[in-house]
PDB file of C-alpha atoms in Angstrom:
ATOM      1  CA  MET T 578      78.794  29.236  17.328  1.00  0.00           C
ATOM      2  CA  MET T 579      75.315  30.201  17.289  1.00  0.00           C
ATOM      3  CA  ALA T 580      72.816  28.192  19.258  1.00  0.00           C
ATOM      4  CA  VAL T 581      69.864  26.813  17.314  1.00  0.00           C
ATOM      5  CA  ARG T 582      66.642  27.010  19.177  1.00  0.00           C
ATOM      6  CA  LYS T 583      64.174  24.200  18.825  1.00  0.00           C
ATOM      7  CA  LEU T 584      60.539  25.289  18.721  1.00  0.00           C
ATOM      8  CA  ASP T 585      58.089  23.251  20.709  1.00  0.00           C
ATOM      9  CA  ARG T 586      55.153  22.253  18.578  1.00  0.00           C
ATOM     10  CA  ALA T 587      51.982  21.734  20.518  1.00  0.00           C
ATOM     11  CA  GLY T 588      48.948  21.375  18.263  1.00  0.00           C
ATOM     12  CA  LEU T 589      48.061  20.543  14.704  1.00  0.00           C
ATOM     13  CA  THR T 590      48.735  22.320  11.464  1.00  0.00           C
ATOM     14  CA  LEU T 591      45.955  23.529   9.218  1.00  0.00           C
ATOM     15  CA  VAL T 592      46.680  20.765   6.669  1.00  0.00           C
ATOM     16  CA  GLU T 593      46.323  18.059   9.318  1.00  0.00           C
ATOM     17  CA  VAL T 594      42.991  19.488  10.460  1.00  0.00           C
ATOM     18  CA  LEU T 595      41.676  19.639   6.869  1.00  0.00           C
ATOM     19  CA  VAL T 596      42.716  16.028   6.178  1.00  0.00           C
ATOM     20  CA  ALA T 597      40.990  14.884   9.384  1.00  0.00           C
ATOM     21  CA  ILE T 598      37.790  16.736   8.389  1.00  0.00           C
ATOM     22  CA  LEU T 599      37.942  15.185   4.904  1.00  0.00           C
ATOM     23  CA  VAL T 600      38.301  11.650   6.317  1.00  0.00           C
ATOM     24  CA  LEU T 601      35.412  12.240   8.730  1.00  0.00           C
ATOM     25  CA  THR T 602      33.226  13.638   5.939  1.00  0.00           C
ATOM     26  CA  VAL T 603      33.845  10.598   3.717  1.00  0.00           C
ATOM     27  CA  GLY T 604      32.884   8.295   6.605  1.00  0.00           C
ATOM     28  CA  VAL T 605      29.673  10.209   7.367  1.00  0.00           C
ATOM     29  CA  ILE T 606      28.640  10.262   3.683  1.00  0.00           C
ATOM     30  CA  GLY T 607      29.267   6.501   3.455  1.00  0.00           C
ATOM     31  CA  ALA T 608      27.127   5.856   6.520  1.00  0.00           C
ATOM     32  CA  MET T 609      24.315   8.017   5.111  1.00  0.00           C
ATOM     33  CA  ALA T 610      24.405   6.124   1.798  1.00  0.00           C
ATOM     34  CA  MET T 611      24.182   2.786   3.627  1.00  0.00           C
ATOM     35  CA  GLN T 612      21.214   4.085   5.640  1.00  0.00           C
ATOM     36  CA  GLY T 613      19.377   5.101   2.458  1.00  0.00           C
ATOM     37  CA  THR T 614      20.028   1.697   0.884  1.00  0.00           C
ATOM     38  CA  SER T 615      18.802  -0.022   4.035  1.00  0.00           C
ATOM     39  CA  ILE T 616      15.566   1.976   4.056  1.00  0.00           C
ATOM     40  CA  ARG T 617      14.887   1.141   0.390  1.00  0.00           C
ATOM     41  CA  ALA T 618      15.596  -2.566   0.984  1.00  0.00           C
ATOM     42  CA  SER T 619      13.216  -2.588   3.968  1.00  0.00           C
ATOM     43  CA  ARG T 620      10.484  -0.989   1.868  1.00  0.00           C
ATOM     44  CA  VAL T 621      10.909  -3.576  -0.910  1.00  0.00           C
ATOM     45  CA  ALA T 622      10.856  -6.424   1.622  1.00  0.00           C
ATOM     46  CA  LYS T 623       7.622  -5.058   3.145  1.00  0.00           C
ATOM     47  CA  GLU T 624       5.977  -4.790  -0.295  1.00  0.00           C
ATOM     48  CA  VAL T 625       6.932  -8.370  -1.195  1.00  0.00           C
ATOM     49  CA  GLN T 626       5.751  -9.595   2.208  1.00  0.00           C
ATOM     50  CA  ASP T 627       2.362  -7.896   1.688  1.00  0.00           C
ATOM     51  CA  LEU T 628       2.020  -9.416  -1.799  1.00  0.00           C
ATOM     52  CA  ASN T 629       2.965 -12.836  -0.447  1.00  0.00           C
ATOM     53  CA  ALA T 630       0.322 -12.557   2.300  1.00  0.00           C
ATOM     54  CA  MET T 631      -2.341 -11.572  -0.260  1.00  0.00           C
ATOM     55  CA  ALA T 632      -1.398 -14.470  -2.557  1.00  0.00           C
ATOM     56  CA  ARG T 633      -1.302 -16.946   0.330  1.00  0.00           C
ATOM     57  CA  SER T 634      -4.720 -15.816   1.555  1.00  0.00           C
ATOM     58  CA  GLU T 635      -6.224 -16.130  -1.935  1.00  0.00           C
ATOM     59  CA  LEU T 636      -4.579 -19.526  -2.409  1.00  0.00           C
ATOM     60  CA  ASP T 637      -6.122 -20.751   0.866  1.00  0.00           C
ATOM     61  CA  VAL T 638      -9.570 -19.634  -0.296  1.00  0.00           C
ATOM     62  CA  TRP T 639      -9.155 -21.468  -3.604  1.00  0.00           C
ATOM     63  CA  ARG T 640      -7.817 -24.603  -1.930  1.00  0.00           C
ATOM     64  CA  ALA T 641     -10.983 -24.760   0.199  1.00  0.00           C
ATOM     65  CA  ARG T 642     -13.192 -24.044  -2.798  1.00  0.00           C
ATOM     66  CA  LEU T 643     -11.510 -26.673  -4.998  1.00  0.00           C
ATOM     67  CA  GLU T 644     -12.138 -29.408  -2.443  1.00  0.00           C
ATOM     68  CA  SER T 645     -15.809 -29.306  -3.452  1.00  0.00           C
ATOM     69  CA  SER T 646     -15.561 -28.163  -7.100  1.00  0.00           C
ATOM     70  CA  VAL T 647     -14.026 -30.020 -10.018  1.00  0.00           C
ATOM     71  CA  TYR T 648     -12.857 -28.278 -13.180  1.00  0.00           C
ATOM     72  CA  ASP T 649     -12.246 -30.555 -16.165  1.00  0.00           C
ATOM     73  CA  GLY T 650     -10.442 -27.875 -18.187  1.00  0.00           C
ATOM     74  CA  PRO T 651      -8.089 -24.965 -17.552  1.00  0.00           C
ATOM     75  CA  GLN T 652      -9.702 -21.880 -16.024  1.00  0.00           C
ATOM     76  CA  THR T 653      -8.319 -18.383 -15.560  1.00  0.00           C
ATOM     77  CA  GLY T 654      -9.803 -15.383 -13.851  1.00  0.00           C
ATOM     78  CA  ASN T 655      -9.509 -12.740 -11.199  1.00  0.00           C
ATOM     79  CA  CYS T 656      -9.052 -13.418  -7.525  1.00  0.00           C
ATOM     80  CA  LEU T 657     -12.148 -13.865  -5.374  1.00  0.00           C
ATOM     81  CA  ALA T 658     -11.054 -11.020  -3.107  1.00  0.00           C
ATOM     82  CA  GLY T 659     -11.356  -8.683  -6.101  1.00  0.00           C
ATOM     83  CA  SER T 660      -7.873  -7.264  -5.636  1.00  0.00           C
ATOM     84  CA  ASP T 661      -6.424  -5.400  -8.603  1.00  0.00           C
ATOM     85  CA  GLY T 662      -3.429  -7.164 -10.098  1.00  0.00           C
ATOM     86  CA  CYS T 663      -4.506 -10.558  -8.762  1.00  0.00           C
ATOM     87  CA  SER T 664      -5.212 -13.500 -11.058  1.00  0.00           C
ATOM     88  CA  VAL T 665      -5.928 -17.209 -10.636  1.00  0.00           C
ATOM     89  CA  GLU T 666      -5.262 -20.129 -12.946  1.00  0.00           C
ATOM     90  CA  ILE T 667      -6.704 -23.596 -12.356  1.00  0.00           C
ATOM     91  CA  ARG T 668      -5.559 -26.658 -14.294  1.00  0.00           C
ATOM     92  CA  PRO T 669      -6.897 -30.200 -13.944  1.00  0.00           C
ATOM     93  CA  CYS T 670      -4.294 -32.892 -13.222  1.00  0.00           C
ATOM     94  CA  VAL T 671      -4.141 -36.558 -14.203  1.00  0.00           C
ATOM     95  CA  LEU T 672      -1.893 -39.423 -13.192  1.00  0.00           C
ATOM     96  CA  ASP T 673       0.458 -40.577 -15.927  1.00  0.00           C
ATOM     97  CA  GLY T 674       1.994 -43.658 -14.355  1.00  0.00           C
ATOM     98  CA  ALA T 675       3.508 -42.312 -11.141  1.00  0.00           C
ATOM     99  CA  THR T 676       3.676 -38.722 -12.434  1.00  0.00           C
ATOM    100  CA  LEU T 677       1.051 -36.086 -11.721  1.00  0.00           C
ATOM    101  CA  ARG T 678       0.579 -34.063 -14.919  1.00  0.00           C
ATOM    102  CA  CYS T 679      -1.254 -30.758 -14.852  1.00  0.00           C
ATOM    103  CA  ASP T 680      -0.604 -29.707 -18.452  1.00  0.00           C
ATOM    104  CA  GLN T 681      -3.142 -31.831 -20.338  1.00  0.00           C
ATOM    105  CA  GLY T 682      -5.860 -29.275 -21.061  1.00  0.00           C
ATOM    106  CA  THR T 683      -9.347 -30.733 -20.724  1.00  0.00           C
ATOM    107  CA  VAL T 684      -9.465 -34.125 -18.994  1.00  0.00           C
ATOM    108  CA  ALA T 685     -12.352 -36.505 -18.302  1.00  0.00           C
ATOM    109  CA  SER T 686     -11.582 -37.390 -14.675  1.00  0.00           C
ATOM    110  CA  PRO T 687      -9.031 -35.176 -12.956  1.00  0.00           C
ATOM    111  CA  VAL T 688      -7.420 -36.622  -9.812  1.00  0.00           C
ATOM    112  CA  ALA T 689      -6.221 -33.217  -8.661  1.00  0.00           C
ATOM    113  CA  GLN T 690      -6.294 -29.554  -9.598  1.00  0.00           C
ATOM    114  CA  ALA T 691      -3.338 -27.202  -9.757  1.00  0.00           C
ATOM    115  CA  VAL T 692      -4.094 -23.649  -8.695  1.00  0.00           C
ATOM    116  CA  THR T 693      -1.721 -20.745  -9.285  1.00  0.00           C
ATOM    117  CA  VAL T 694      -2.291 -17.308  -7.773  1.00  0.00           C
ATOM    118  CA  SER T 695      -0.344 -14.315  -9.104  1.00  0.00           C
ATOM    119  CA  VAL T 696      -0.397 -10.934  -7.383  1.00  0.00           C
ATOM    120  CA  THR T 697       1.263  -7.918  -8.984  1.00  0.00           C
ATOM    121  CA  ARG T 698       1.693  -4.396  -7.667  1.00  0.00           C
ATOM    122  CA  GLY T 699       3.910  -2.006  -9.581  1.00  0.00           C
ATOM    123  CA  GLU T 700       7.230  -3.689 -10.332  1.00  0.00           C
ATOM    124  CA  ARG T 701       6.729  -6.416  -7.736  1.00  0.00           C
ATOM    125  CA  ALA T 702       5.042  -9.759  -8.361  1.00  0.00           C
ATOM    126  CA  VAL T 703       4.466 -12.911  -6.323  1.00  0.00           C
ATOM    127  CA  THR T 704       3.230 -16.224  -7.729  1.00  0.00           C
ATOM    128  CA  LEU T 705       2.202 -19.144  -5.508  1.00  0.00           C
ATOM    129  CA  SER T 706       1.044 -22.569  -6.658  1.00  0.00           C
ATOM    130  CA  SER T 707      -0.566 -25.545  -4.987  1.00  0.00           C
ATOM    131  CA  VAL T 708      -2.176 -28.832  -5.952  1.00  0.00           C
ATOM    132  CA  VAL T 709      -5.526 -29.880  -4.470  1.00  0.00           C
ATOM    133  CA  ARG T 710      -6.617 -33.494  -4.580  1.00  0.00           C
ATOM    134  CA  VAL T 711     -10.081 -34.130  -6.007  1.00  0.00           C
ATOM    135  CA  ARG T 712     -12.265 -35.943  -3.515  1.00  0.00           C
ATOM    136  CA  SER T 713     -13.603 -39.184  -4.887  1.00  0.00           C
ATOM    137  CA  GLU T 714     -17.311 -39.744  -4.324  1.00  0.00           C
TER     138      GLU T 714
END
């Protein structure tokens, strides 16, 4: 009988190395795609945060201004800060029973005023609203 010699295998075959490189490549590409998505999401969040800060600042200015001014009809216009893409809408409000209604058009004695500030930049837009009570004399 002839003796069969068993070869010791120490190491990897070329196919095993190629499969390992392929798996590693897929993982690295996936991580890079997630990083790109994360960067884009951070940029969008920053843009929306900036728009929100602009709208909030403009809304604060109008809230202070409306405490001393009374509009008896709807008003629309640009923001006081003069920012492009920024608009303001003011509507007088009346009490209808226990409900505050700000959709009546021109009213004789408004009890409050609704102010809406909209800021738009590119595809992004933020709209904030508030109601300011009219001071009775």
